[in-house]
Each structure stands twice: as C-alpha cells, then as structure tokens.
Amino acid sequence: MEASIMDGPKRRFGAVSGLSTVKNPVSLARLVMDKSPHSYLAFSGAEEFAQQQGVEMMEKEYFITQDNVGMLKQAKEAKAILFDYRIPTTGLDSCGAEAENENPMMMNGVPLSVYAAETVGCVVVDIEGRCAAATSTGGLINKMVGRIGDSPIIGSGTYACKLCAISCTGEGESILRGTLARDVAAVMEYKGLKLQEAVDFVIKERLDDGGKAGLIAVSNLGEVAFGFNTNGMFRATATQDGFMEIAVWE
C-alpha cells in the first residue's frame, strides 16, 4: 500500500510506499510530514517508522478479501495487470457474479458489484481558502513486487498549493507521465484558467498516451471540480452547510 498527503499553504507533504501491515497508510503519511525530518519513506523504513510512532498495525491477512483473491487469480491466469475498470467479464463467479444478477448496473463494462475499493482520494478547502489533498491506494492487481504508482508521488497523484488541491486515480503510469495533479495547478497559475477549465484541459491534453484516469479538485475560492476519461468515477462532495452529493457517471 502507498499514500501521500499535502498541505497547500506551505506545500508540506508526507508520502509512504511499500506498506503491508499499516492499517491506515495515509495516517502514516501525515506523521512523516509532521513528525519526521523527511518527506517520503518506503518499505522497511516506513514500516519501522510506523512502529516507532505507534500507529495501528495489522496482520497481512487483514487486508486480503475473497473478491480480490478472485481477481488476482484471473489476472495471473491471463498474465495481465488489472486496473479496477479493466477487470475481465469472464469467470466472475469468484468475485461477484451473483451480485451482478442482483444489481445489473455496469460501469466500464463491469458490474458495479465487482469494483474493489482501491484508490481513495480527498481534497479539502477551509473557510480561509487553505487547500489540502491526500491519496491512498493498494495499487494494481498483479503488479510487480516493488512497483510504485502515482498515489504517493507529489505532483502526479497528489498536489496542493495556495491555488488548489488535486487527487488522482486511474492508470498510475499514465498519471506519472502526465504529472496530472501539478499540471492542474500549473495551468491555473500560468494560463489563468478557472479550476474546472484547468481540470478539463489536463484530462484532455495530458493523457496523450491513451491512459485512463480521473481526478477531483478544489480551489482556494471554494470551487469543486472533477474530470475523467473513463465511463464513470466514484466521487462525493460535502460542504459545511450540510450539502452532500454522490455521483458515479458524468
């Protein structure tokens, strides 16, 4: 697992990778930012720091679910790396065929019931216009040992500054190549685009390798924006006055 968190006003951040026993990786990323002299810790060093800080640790079995075991089996049989929206539609009995019959709603050609909670991102802005972002993920199904994706990489999967905050999800290699999160802030700063205009520009122009991705963003003015080039993206918005909205589709 891996995660990152970034505080916009001073552009402080913390990031962690290669975790296998930390229950909440993003909480450890916050501790790296606040309690260590560094910004990024990985693998055994990150796990050792977690123990020193007394964060909640779990046995590896805690993180294993039958749905993901089924999808991993499919991936190995297909000799493929699976993104959560590119799960084969054959052989779904081990990870949701019954649920498909109960809930026929589909996204990207896959029953909603099959989707596993992989990447989770959050962007916030307070009443004084201070922005922050965080992203946490379990990565790809059947990824190579040692692979690091975009989620812990500042400027790619996560970014926050005085203007805005961004969190991304999707094909990590494409997000890394496009530096999606930082580019949203950059075109706002250098091209003078509004938040949604910047998000739309980055999704259209920076995924030129054919990669699939999406992102959520807020600005220091309290604007909320999102963009994706897949059929759908799970997202939600909440404000201090009680407004809440949940959406999947465009």
XYZ file of N, CA and C in Angstrom:
750
model
N 0.843 -1.193 0.000
C 0.000 0.000 0.000
C 0.876 1.240 0.000
N 0.299 2.359 -0.466
C 1.037 3.611 -0.513
C 0.070 4.779 -0.413
N 0.596 5.926 0.042
C -0.266 7.084 0.259
C 0.565 8.348 0.333
N -0.118 9.480 0.158
C 0.534 10.770 0.340
C -0.490 11.786 0.819
N 0.020 12.851 1.431
C -0.820 13.944 1.907
C -0.041 15.235 1.709
N -0.740 16.321 1.354
C -0.046 17.588 1.095
C -0.863 18.754 1.611
N -0.171 19.658 2.297
C -0.746 20.871 2.863
C -0.421 22.026 1.929
N -1.449 22.649 1.331
C -1.242 23.628 0.288
C -0.493 24.895 0.652
N -0.839 25.581 1.744
C -0.235 26.885 2.022
C 1.292 26.889 2.044
N 1.898 25.885 2.625
C 3.365 25.815 2.674
C 3.930 24.683 1.825
N 3.066 24.003 1.114
C 3.433 22.874 0.255
C 4.247 21.816 1.010
N 3.878 21.592 2.251
C 4.474 20.493 3.011
C 3.789 19.206 2.583
N 4.532 18.095 2.615
C 3.893 16.829 2.284
C 4.579 15.666 2.991
N 3.860 14.565 3.051
C 4.395 13.304 3.528
C 3.907 12.196 2.627
N 4.766 11.202 2.380
C 4.391 10.104 1.493
C 5.020 8.800 1.972
N 4.333 7.695 1.699
C 4.821 6.364 2.090
C 4.515 5.369 0.978
N 5.391 4.363 0.845
C 5.188 3.293 -0.142
C 5.627 1.962 0.455
N 5.189 0.870 -0.182
C 5.655 -0.456 0.185
C 5.179 -0.935 1.537
N 4.000 -0.494 1.973
C 3.458 -0.907 3.274
C 2.660 -2.196 3.142
N 2.770 -3.052 4.140
C 1.986 -4.291 4.113
C 1.293 -4.575 5.441
N 1.565 -3.795 6.489
C 0.943 -4.058 7.796
C 0.335 -2.820 8.439
N 0.495 -1.646 7.850
C -0.063 -0.412 8.422
C -1.530 -0.305 8.034
N -2.410 -0.201 9.021
C -3.850 -0.222 8.737
C -4.282 0.978 7.910
N -3.771 2.159 8.245
C -4.179 3.377 7.550
C -2.948 4.112 7.017
N -2.510 3.786 5.807
C -1.293 4.386 5.263
C -1.297 5.908 5.221
N -2.449 6.522 4.949
C -2.474 7.981 4.844
C -2.180 8.633 6.199
N -2.544 7.967 7.280
C -2.225 8.495 8.611
C -0.714 8.467 8.847
N -0.057 7.448 8.323
C 1.399 7.379 8.435
C 2.042 8.461 7.565
N 1.475 8.713 6.402
C 1.995 9.795 5.553
C 1.923 11.132 6.291
N 0.844 11.349 7.018
C 0.707 12.585 7.809
C 1.799 12.663 8.873
N 2.107 11.553 9.491
C 3.160 11.534 10.507
C 4.540 11.777 9.889
N 4.767 11.257 8.698
C 6.030 11.542 8.004
C 6.163 13.055 7.799
N 5.078 13.688 7.429
C 5.083 15.128 7.202
C 5.313 15.904 8.502
N 4.636 15.483 9.565
C 4.642 16.253 10.811
C 5.719 15.846 11.808
N 6.136 14.562 11.777
C 6.976 14.044 12.860
C 8.342 13.531 12.410
N 8.677 13.686 11.141
C 9.981 13.207 10.674
C 10.719 14.338 9.964
N 12.034 14.214 9.809
C 12.786 15.224 9.071
C 12.706 15.029 7.562
N 11.950 14.007 7.127
C 11.879 13.656 5.712
C 10.472 13.877 5.159
N 10.338 13.656 3.881
C 9.040 13.792 3.219
C 8.498 12.481 2.679
N 9.380 11.480 2.485
C 8.952 10.235 1.830
C 9.727 9.077 2.451
N 8.998 8.088 2.971
C 9.608 6.866 3.494
C 8.972 5.668 2.803
N 9.756 4.596 2.599
C 9.243 3.446 1.859
C 9.711 2.121 2.450
N 8.911 1.081 2.185
C 9.208 -0.307 2.504
C 9.615 -0.472 3.974
N 10.693 -1.150 4.279
C 11.011 -1.478 5.678
C 11.221 -0.229 6.522
N 11.758 0.841 5.919
C 11.949 2.081 6.664
C 10.634 2.702 7.075
N 9.638 2.645 6.190
C 8.319 3.179 6.514
C 7.637 2.340 7.588
N 7.770 1.011 7.483
C 7.168 0.131 8.489
C 7.820 0.353 9.860
N 9.132 0.534 9.887
C 9.835 0.776 11.150
C 9.398 2.104 11.767
N 9.248 3.120 10.941
C 8.780 4.420 11.427
C 7.362 4.300 11.984
N 6.529 3.495 11.333
C 5.164 3.282 11.813
C 5.168 2.675 13.211
N 6.024 1.693 13.421
C 6.126 1.077 14.748
C 6.605 2.077 15.776
N 7.561 2.903 15.416
C 8.078 3.926 16.334
C 7.002 4.930 16.715
N 6.118 5.229 15.779
C 5.067 6.221 16.023
C 3.822 5.621 16.668
N 3.796 4.299 16.804
C 2.680 3.644 17.472
C 1.389 3.624 16.680
N 1.491 3.661 15.341
C 0.272 3.593 14.533
C -0.283 2.176 14.561
N -1.537 2.049 14.214
C -2.200 0.740 14.265
C -1.659 -0.162 13.158
N -1.199 -1.333 13.560
C -0.651 -2.313 12.615
C -1.560 -3.545 12.604
N -1.626 -4.209 11.469
C -2.467 -5.394 11.324
C -1.658 -6.522 10.685
N -2.088 -7.757 10.928
C -1.506 -8.890 10.218
C -1.873 -8.774 8.735
N -1.017 -9.308 7.874
C -1.247 -9.171 6.445
C -2.585 -9.761 6.009
N -3.049 -10.784 6.716
C -4.317 -11.425 6.354
C -5.496 -10.454 6.441
N -5.369 -9.419 7.270
C -6.441 -8.437 7.441
C -6.804 -7.773 6.113
N -5.814 -7.601 5.243
C -6.013 -6.853 4.010
C -6.484 -7.721 2.849
N -6.606 -9.013 3.045
C -6.978 -9.933 1.970
C -8.485 -10.169 1.974
N -9.136 -9.952 0.840
C -10.562 -10.230 0.701
C -10.757 -11.277 -0.394
N -11.837 -12.002 -0.307
C -12.109 -13.040 -1.290
C -12.308 -12.471 -2.689
N -12.928 -11.275 -2.772
C -13.114 -10.653 -4.085
C -11.770 -10.397 -4.755
N -10.828 -9.842 -3.999
C -9.528 -9.545 -4.594
C -8.722 -10.809 -4.873
N -8.895 -11.834 -4.059
C -8.240 -13.103 -4.339
C -8.730 -13.643 -5.687
N -10.039 -13.529 -5.925
C -10.604 -13.987 -7.187
C -10.072 -13.205 -8.370
N -9.979 -11.883 -8.208
C -9.480 -11.057 -9.306
C -7.991 -11.285 -9.546
N -7.241 -11.525 -8.471
C -5.811 -11.823 -8.627
C -5.625 -13.132 -9.384
N -6.466 -14.122 -9.078
C -6.405 -15.405 -9.773
C -6.647 -15.203 -11.269
N -7.653 -14.392 -11.610
C -7.929 -14.116 -13.023
C -6.740 -13.427 -13.693
N -6.149 -12.477 -12.983
C -5.035 -11.729 -13.552
C -3.847 -12.639 -13.825
N -3.558 -13.530 -12.898
C -2.423 -14.438 -13.070
C -2.680 -15.404 -14.214
N -3.912 -15.884 -14.313
C -4.239 -16.789 -15.409
C -4.124 -16.086 -16.760
N -4.481 -14.799 -16.778
C -4.410 -14.034 -18.024
C -3.031 -13.424 -18.240
N -2.130 -13.603 -17.249
C -0.801 -12.993 -17.289
C -0.915 -11.501 -17.576
N -1.781 -10.841 -16.788
C -2.074 -9.432 -17.017
C -2.065 -8.665 -15.707
N -1.864 -7.365 -15.828
C -2.031 -6.454 -14.700
C -3.408 -5.837 -14.847
N -4.220 -5.886 -13.799
C -5.588 -5.414 -13.902
C -5.770 -4.064 -13.241
N -6.363 -3.129 -13.972
C -6.855 -1.894 -13.396
C -8.278 -2.163 -12.950
N -8.781 -1.402 -11.972
C -10.084 -1.743 -11.409
C -11.220 -1.609 -12.415
N -10.993 -0.870 -13.527
C -12.051 -0.753 -14.526
C -11.759 -1.593 -15.762
N -10.767 -2.480 -15.683
C -10.464 -3.360 -16.816
C -10.485 -4.816 -16.383
N -11.363 -5.130 -15.463
C -11.492 -6.499 -14.972
C -12.195 -7.339 -16.033
N -11.667 -8.518 -16.373
C -12.332 -9.352 -17.377
C -13.763 -9.665 -16.969
N -14.666 -9.705 -17.940
C -16.059 -10.013 -17.632
C -16.330 -11.505 -17.653
N -15.319 -12.316 -17.915
C -15.492 -13.763 -17.875
C -14.982 -14.296 -16.551
N -15.582 -15.377 -16.102
C -15.120 -16.010 -14.876
C -15.331 -15.169 -13.644
N -16.491 -14.461 -13.590
C -16.731 -13.567 -12.463
C -17.308 -14.275 -11.240
N -17.516 -15.600 -11.316
C -18.147 -16.296 -10.206
C -17.398 -16.096 -8.899
N -16.056 -15.988 -8.973
C -15.275 -15.868 -7.751
C -15.283 -14.463 -7.191
N -15.844 -13.494 -7.945
C -15.789 -12.125 -7.425
C -16.991 -11.296 -7.846
N -18.190 -11.939 -7.818
C -19.357 -11.089 -7.909
C -20.426 -11.445 -8.917
N -20.473 -12.660 -9.468
C -21.480 -12.980 -10.464
C -22.884 -12.916 -9.865
N -23.042 -13.409 -8.635
C -24.355 -13.370 -8.016
C -24.809 -11.930 -7.809
N -23.892 -11.093 -7.374
C -24.235 -9.689 -7.159
C -24.609 -9.022 -8.478
N -23.995 -9.481 -9.578
C -24.313 -8.893 -10.879
C -25.775 -9.118 -11.209
N -26.296 -10.299 -10.889
C -27.694 -10.580 -11.165
C -28.610 -9.725 -10.312
N -28.182 -9.444 -9.087
C -28.993 -8.635 -8.188
C -28.910 -7.167 -8.562
N -27.767 -6.714 -9.053
C -27.559 -5.315 -9.392
C -26.937 -5.235 -10.782
N -27.740 -5.054 -11.819
C -27.231 -5.095 -13.192
C -26.503 -3.829 -13.614
N -26.390 -2.831 -12.740
C -25.713 -1.596 -13.127
C -24.260 -1.875 -13.467
N -23.817 -1.281 -14.575
C -22.478 -1.532 -15.071
C -21.696 -0.223 -15.153
N -20.383 -0.315 -15.034
C -19.504 0.820 -15.299
C -18.272 0.298 -15.999
N -17.925 0.920 -17.137
C -16.773 0.494 -17.927
C -16.845 -0.990 -18.280
N -18.081 -1.489 -18.502
C -18.277 -2.862 -18.910
C -18.218 -3.882 -17.802
N -18.165 -3.407 -16.551
C -18.031 -4.310 -15.406
C -19.138 -4.009 -14.408
N -19.776 -5.045 -13.794
C -20.790 -4.786 -12.773
C -20.220 -3.962 -11.624
N -21.006 -3.013 -11.141
C -20.550 -2.182 -10.025
C -20.166 -3.030 -8.820
N -20.841 -4.168 -8.661
C -20.580 -5.018 -7.501
C -19.176 -5.600 -7.494
N -18.509 -5.609 -8.653
C -17.183 -6.210 -8.745
C -16.090 -5.239 -8.307
N -16.391 -3.948 -8.369
C -15.365 -2.958 -8.073
C -14.853 -3.081 -6.657
N -13.535 -3.096 -6.526
C -12.899 -3.126 -5.212
C -12.466 -1.713 -4.850
N -12.481 -1.446 -3.555
C -12.035 -0.123 -3.091
C -10.514 -0.074 -3.158
N -9.985 0.516 -4.209
C -8.538 0.599 -4.379
C -8.069 2.005 -4.016
N -8.024 2.913 -4.975
C -7.560 4.270 -4.692
C -8.672 5.097 -4.057
N -8.321 5.803 -2.996
C -9.235 6.730 -2.333
C -8.530 8.072 -2.214
N -9.175 9.125 -2.679
C -8.582 10.449 -2.600
C -9.508 11.438 -1.932
N -8.932 12.512 -1.401
C -9.715 13.548 -0.738
C -9.058 14.900 -0.975
N -9.847 15.900 -1.306
C -9.363 17.279 -1.413
C -10.279 18.163 -0.591
N -9.701 19.123 0.117
C -10.493 19.971 1.010
C -10.016 21.417 0.913
N -10.932 22.329 1.215
C -10.592 23.746 1.343
C -11.374 24.282 2.538
N -10.703 25.078 3.387
C -11.385 25.606 4.563
C -11.899 27.017 4.307
N -12.513 27.618 5.311
C -13.172 28.915 5.158
C -12.186 30.027 4.812
N -10.905 29.803 5.108
C -9.877 30.794 4.800
C -9.177 30.515 3.463
N -9.672 29.534 2.731
C -9.125 29.247 1.409
C -7.878 28.387 1.415
N -7.584 27.734 2.521
C -6.412 26.855 2.582
C -6.795 25.473 2.060
N -6.015 24.975 1.125
C -6.324 23.711 0.450
C -5.384 22.595 0.895
N -5.872 21.372 0.859
C -5.058 20.197 1.159
C -5.583 19.015 0.358
N -4.707 18.031 0.137
C -5.079 16.842 -0.634
C -4.424 15.610 -0.035
N -5.068 14.460 -0.224
C -4.490 13.185 0.209
C -4.986 12.083 -0.716
N -4.138 11.088 -0.922
C -4.479 9.946 -1.775
C -3.884 8.681 -1.177
N -4.654 7.588 -1.188
C -4.188 6.314 -0.643
C -4.641 5.191 -1.560
N -3.799 4.154 -1.712
C -4.152 3.088 -2.648
C -3.493 1.765 -2.282
N -4.086 0.700 -2.801
C -3.467 -0.617 -2.723
C -2.752 -0.962 -4.008
N -2.838 -0.077 -5.005
C -2.131 -0.294 -6.261
C -2.885 -1.176 -7.229
N -2.162 -1.742 -8.156
C -2.740 -2.580 -9.204
C -2.816 -4.035 -8.769
N -3.757 -4.742 -9.367
C -3.867 -6.173 -9.132
C -2.820 -6.896 -9.972
N -2.014 -7.726 -9.344
C -0.953 -8.483 -10.003
C 0.226 -7.606 -10.432
N 0.457 -6.514 -9.698
C 1.601 -5.654 -10.018
C 2.899 -6.353 -9.626
N 3.999 -5.901 -10.215
C 5.308 -6.444 -9.879
C 5.710 -6.014 -8.469
N 6.467 -6.855 -7.797
C 6.992 -6.505 -6.486
C 7.878 -5.273 -6.621
N 7.665 -4.290 -5.766
C 8.457 -3.072 -5.801
C 7.874 -1.968 -6.653
N 6.780 -2.233 -7.375
C 6.179 -1.198 -8.211
C 5.590 -0.095 -7.337
N 5.862 1.156 -7.706
C 5.299 2.325 -7.030
C 4.479 3.094 -8.053
N 3.261 3.436 -7.679
C 2.371 4.133 -8.597
C 2.381 5.633 -8.398
N 1.318 6.282 -8.857
C 1.247 7.740 -8.787
C 0.787 8.271 -7.438
N 0.045 7.464 -6.677
C -0.596 7.982 -5.465
C 0.357 8.618 -4.459
N 1.553 8.067 -4.212
C 2.443 8.711 -3.259
C 3.358 9.773 -3.873
N 3.259 9.959 -5.185
C 4.174 10.865 -5.868
C 3.560 12.263 -5.960
N 4.180 13.221 -5.267
C 3.676 14.580 -5.275
C 3.839 15.179 -6.671
N 2.769 15.784 -7.152
C 2.751 16.355 -8.498
C 2.097 15.448 -9.509
N 2.047 14.160 -9.210
C 1.382 13.211 -10.111
C 0.029 12.814 -9.552
N 0.017 12.008 -8.487
C -1.249 11.571 -7.918
C -1.841 12.526 -6.912
N -1.020 13.375 -6.317
C -1.457 14.299 -5.266
C -0.716 15.619 -5.416
N -1.443 16.717 -5.204
C -0.772 18.018 -5.171
C -1.688 19.045 -4.516
N -1.080 19.964 -3.762
C -1.814 21.077 -3.168
C -0.900 22.283 -3.085
N -1.474 23.452 -3.293
C -0.725 24.703 -3.208
C -1.687 25.791 -2.751
N -1.302 27.047 -2.877
C -2.176 28.135 -2.438
C -3.408 28.268 -3.325
N -3.318 27.793 -4.565
C -4.422 27.928 -5.512
C -5.462 26.823 -5.411
N -4.999 25.577 -5.207
C -5.910 24.444 -5.346
C -5.330 23.186 -4.721
N -6.133 22.121 -4.748
C -5.699 20.801 -4.299
C -6.294 19.759 -5.233
N -5.503 18.715 -5.544
C -5.907 17.716 -6.540
C -5.530 16.325 -6.072
N -6.401 15.355 -6.327
C -6.111 13.947 -6.086
C -6.551 13.150 -7.298
N -5.696 12.229 -7.752
C -5.945 11.487 -8.993
C -6.160 9.999 -8.744
N -6.776 9.364 -9.731
C -6.952 7.918 -9.720
C -6.908 7.412 -11.154
N -6.537 6.150 -11.327
C -6.510 5.591 -12.678
C -5.220 4.846 -12.955
N -4.772 4.876 -14.191
C -3.557 4.179 -14.589
C -2.345 4.988 -14.124
N -1.676 4.472 -13.103
C -0.607 5.216 -12.467
C 0.498 5.647 -13.400
N 0.901 4.768 -14.308
C 1.989 5.108 -15.213
C 1.621 6.298 -16.106
N 0.374 6.365 -16.546
C -0.073 7.499 -17.359
C -0.141 8.781 -16.534
N -0.612 8.654 -15.301
C -0.686 9.828 -14.419
C 0.715 10.343 -14.105
N 1.659 9.430 -13.905
C 3.042 9.834 -13.653
C 3.631 10.558 -14.867
N 3.400 10.014 -16.049
C 3.953 10.648 -17.251
C 3.367 12.037 -17.475
N 2.086 12.191 -17.164
C 1.416 13.471 -17.399
C 1.517 14.450 -16.250
N 2.095 14.027 -15.107
C 2.122 14.861 -13.888
C 0.790 15.593 -13.723
N -0.285 14.814 -13.682
C -1.627 15.386 -13.768
C -1.933 16.391 -12.670
N -1.662 16.014 -11.417
C -2.071 16.877 -10.314
C -1.384 18.237 -10.375
N -0.082 18.240 -10.575
C 0.654 19.509 -10.647
C 0.221 20.317 -11.861
N -0.078 19.659 -12.970
C -0.442 20.396 -14.177
C -1.737 21.170 -14.005
N -2.675 20.668 -13.224
C -3.901 21.425 -12.960
C -3.546 22.766 -12.322
N -2.700 22.721 -11.287
C -2.272 23.955 -10.631
C -1.474 24.839 -11.582
N -0.641 24.208 -12.422
C 0.226 24.977 -13.314
C -0.570 25.773 -14.343
N -1.575 25.145 -14.955
C -2.331 25.880 -15.974
C -3.232 26.932 -15.344
N -3.626 26.732 -14.090
C -4.341 27.794 -13.387
C -3.410 28.980 -13.157
N -2.184 28.692 -12.751
C -1.228 29.741 -12.429
C -0.692 30.438 -13.671
N -0.334 29.666 -14.691
C 0.360 30.233 -15.843
C -0.550 30.584 -17.014
N -1.698 29.892 -17.134
C -2.624 30.188 -18.225
C -3.850 30.959 -17.749
N -4.004 31.094 -16.417
C -5.131 31.835 -15.871
C -6.460 31.124 -15.992
N -6.439 29.797 -16.123
C -7.684 29.048 -16.252
C -8.398 28.926 -14.907
N -9.726 28.836 -14.957
C -10.518 28.522 -13.771
C -10.334 27.042 -13.449
N -10.753 26.639 -12.245
C -10.485 25.270 -11.795
C -11.027 24.219 -12.753
N -12.323 24.277 -13.102
C -12.888 23.256 -13.977
C -12.255 23.305 -15.366
N -11.937 24.503 -15.848
C -11.251 24.617 -17.140
C -9.888 23.929 -17.086
N -9.185 24.119 -15.980
C -7.866 23.502 -15.824
C -7.974 21.984 -15.770
N -8.953 21.479 -15.044
C -9.167 20.034 -14.952
C -9.478 19.459 -16.332
N -10.382 20.105 -17.062
C -10.750 19.629 -18.395
C -9.546 19.631 -19.333
N -8.739 20.676 -19.267
C -7.550 20.781 -20.121
C -6.583 19.640 -19.839
N -6.330 19.370 -18.571
C -5.363 18.339 -18.201
C -5.849 16.946 -18.596
N -7.112 16.649 -18.358
C -7.652 15.339 -18.738
C -7.573 15.143 -20.249
N -7.824 16.197 -21.004
C -7.820 16.088 -22.464
C -6.414 16.090 -23.046
N -5.517 16.923 -22.516
C -4.226 17.147 -23.156
C -3.061 16.373 -22.544
N -3.172 15.950 -21.306
C -2.026 15.339 -20.636
C -2.098 13.816 -20.553
N -3.179 13.244 -21.046
C -3.283 11.781 -21.118
C -3.147 11.359 -22.571
N -2.136 11.905 -23.238
C -1.975 11.681 -24.658
C -1.372 10.327 -24.992
N -1.077 9.520 -23.950
C -0.580 8.168 -24.206
C -1.720 7.151 -24.234
N -2.953 7.654 -24.218
C -4.116 6.765 -24.235
C -4.504 6.247 -22.867
N -3.859 6.738 -21.825
C -4.149 6.291 -20.480
C -5.512 6.741 -19.991
N -6.036 5.997 -19.030
C -7.332 6.293 -18.444
C -7.136 6.777 -17.009
N -7.779 7.905 -16.670
C -7.593 8.472 -15.341
C -8.719 9.436 -15.024
N -8.766 9.831 -13.767
C -9.717 10.840 -13.322
C -9.133 11.575 -12.136
N -9.740 12.705 -11.791
C -9.243 13.459 -10.648
C -10.355 14.294 -10.042
N -10.150 14.652 -8.778
C -11.027 15.575 -8.072
C -10.188 16.768 -7.637
N -10.824 17.941 -7.511
C -10.060 19.144 -7.194
C -10.936 20.175 -6.497
N -10.305 21.005 -5.677
C -10.952 22.181 -5.088
C -10.009 23.365 -5.269
N -10.577 24.584 -5.258
C -9.761 25.786 -5.352
C -9.845 26.572 -4.049
N -8.977 27.568 -3.922
C -8.991 28.401 -2.723
C -10.213 29.305 -2.665
N -10.988 29.335 -3.752
C -12.241 30.091 -3.774
C -13.438 29.232 -3.378
N -13.185 27.956 -3.083
C -14.269 27.059 -2.702
C -14.906 26.331 -3.859
N -14.329 26.448 -5.045
C -14.864 25.730 -6.203
C -14.549 24.242 -6.099
N -15.422 23.421 -6.639
C -15.230 21.968 -6.688
C -15.266 21.538 -8.148
N -14.327 20.684 -8.544
C -14.276 20.236 -9.938
C -13.850 18.783 -9.993
N -14.171 18.130 -11.096
C -13.735 16.754 -11.347
C -13.623 16.550 -12.842
N -12.896 15.511 -13.207
C -12.799 15.139 -14.610
C -12.288 13.721 -14.728
N -12.704 13.017 -15.779
C -12.234 11.660 -16.038
C -12.501 11.308 -17.487
N -11.737 10.355 -18.014
C -11.955 9.911 -19.386
C -12.375 8.448 -19.452
N -12.860 7.929 -18.327
C -13.486 6.609 -18.299
C -14.999 6.809 -18.318
N -15.764 5.715 -18.290
C -17.222 5.853 -18.307
C -17.768 6.440 -17.025
N -17.047 6.238 -15.921
C -17.525 6.748 -14.642
C -16.398 6.848 -13.637
N -16.667 7.569 -12.530
C -15.709 7.682 -11.443
C -16.493 7.925 -10.153
N -16.284 7.073 -9.166
C -16.953 7.244 -7.883
C -16.457 8.527 -7.222
N -17.390 9.382 -6.751
C -16.997 10.632 -6.122
C -18.126 11.162 -5.254
N -17.771 12.056 -4.352
C -18.765 12.668 -3.471
C -18.278 14.041 -3.038
N -19.217 14.917 -2.717
C -18.914 16.272 -2.269
C -19.742 16.577 -1.027
N -19.139 17.301 -0.087
C -19.864 17.739 1.107
C -19.391 19.131 1.494
N -20.301 19.962 1.991
C -19.969 21.306 2.447
C -20.384 21.473 3.893
N -19.870 22.541 4.529
C -20.125 22.743 5.953
C -21.582 23.072 6.249
N -22.351 23.500 5.239
C -23.760 23.828 5.478
C -24.676 22.619 5.316
N -24.077 21.421 5.138
C -24.874 20.205 5.089
C -25.157 19.659 3.708
N -24.758 20.366 2.660
C -24.971 19.866 1.306
C -24.100 18.635 1.054
N -24.679 17.596 0.472
C -23.939 16.394 0.110
C -24.400 15.898 -1.242
N -23.462 15.406 -2.033
C -23.789 14.868 -3.351
C -22.873 13.681 -3.634
N -23.432 12.602 -4.134
C -22.693 11.407 -4.502
C -22.975 11.104 -5.966
N -21.931 10.755 -6.729
C -22.133 10.513 -8.160
C -21.145 9.473 -8.664
N -21.510 8.865 -9.786
C -20.646 7.898 -10.461
C -20.428 8.318 -11.911
N -21.505 8.732 -12.588
C -21.431 8.999 -14.004
C -21.085 10.457 -14.276
N -21.007 10.810 -15.565
C -20.653 12.178 -15.991
C -21.642 13.174 -15.406
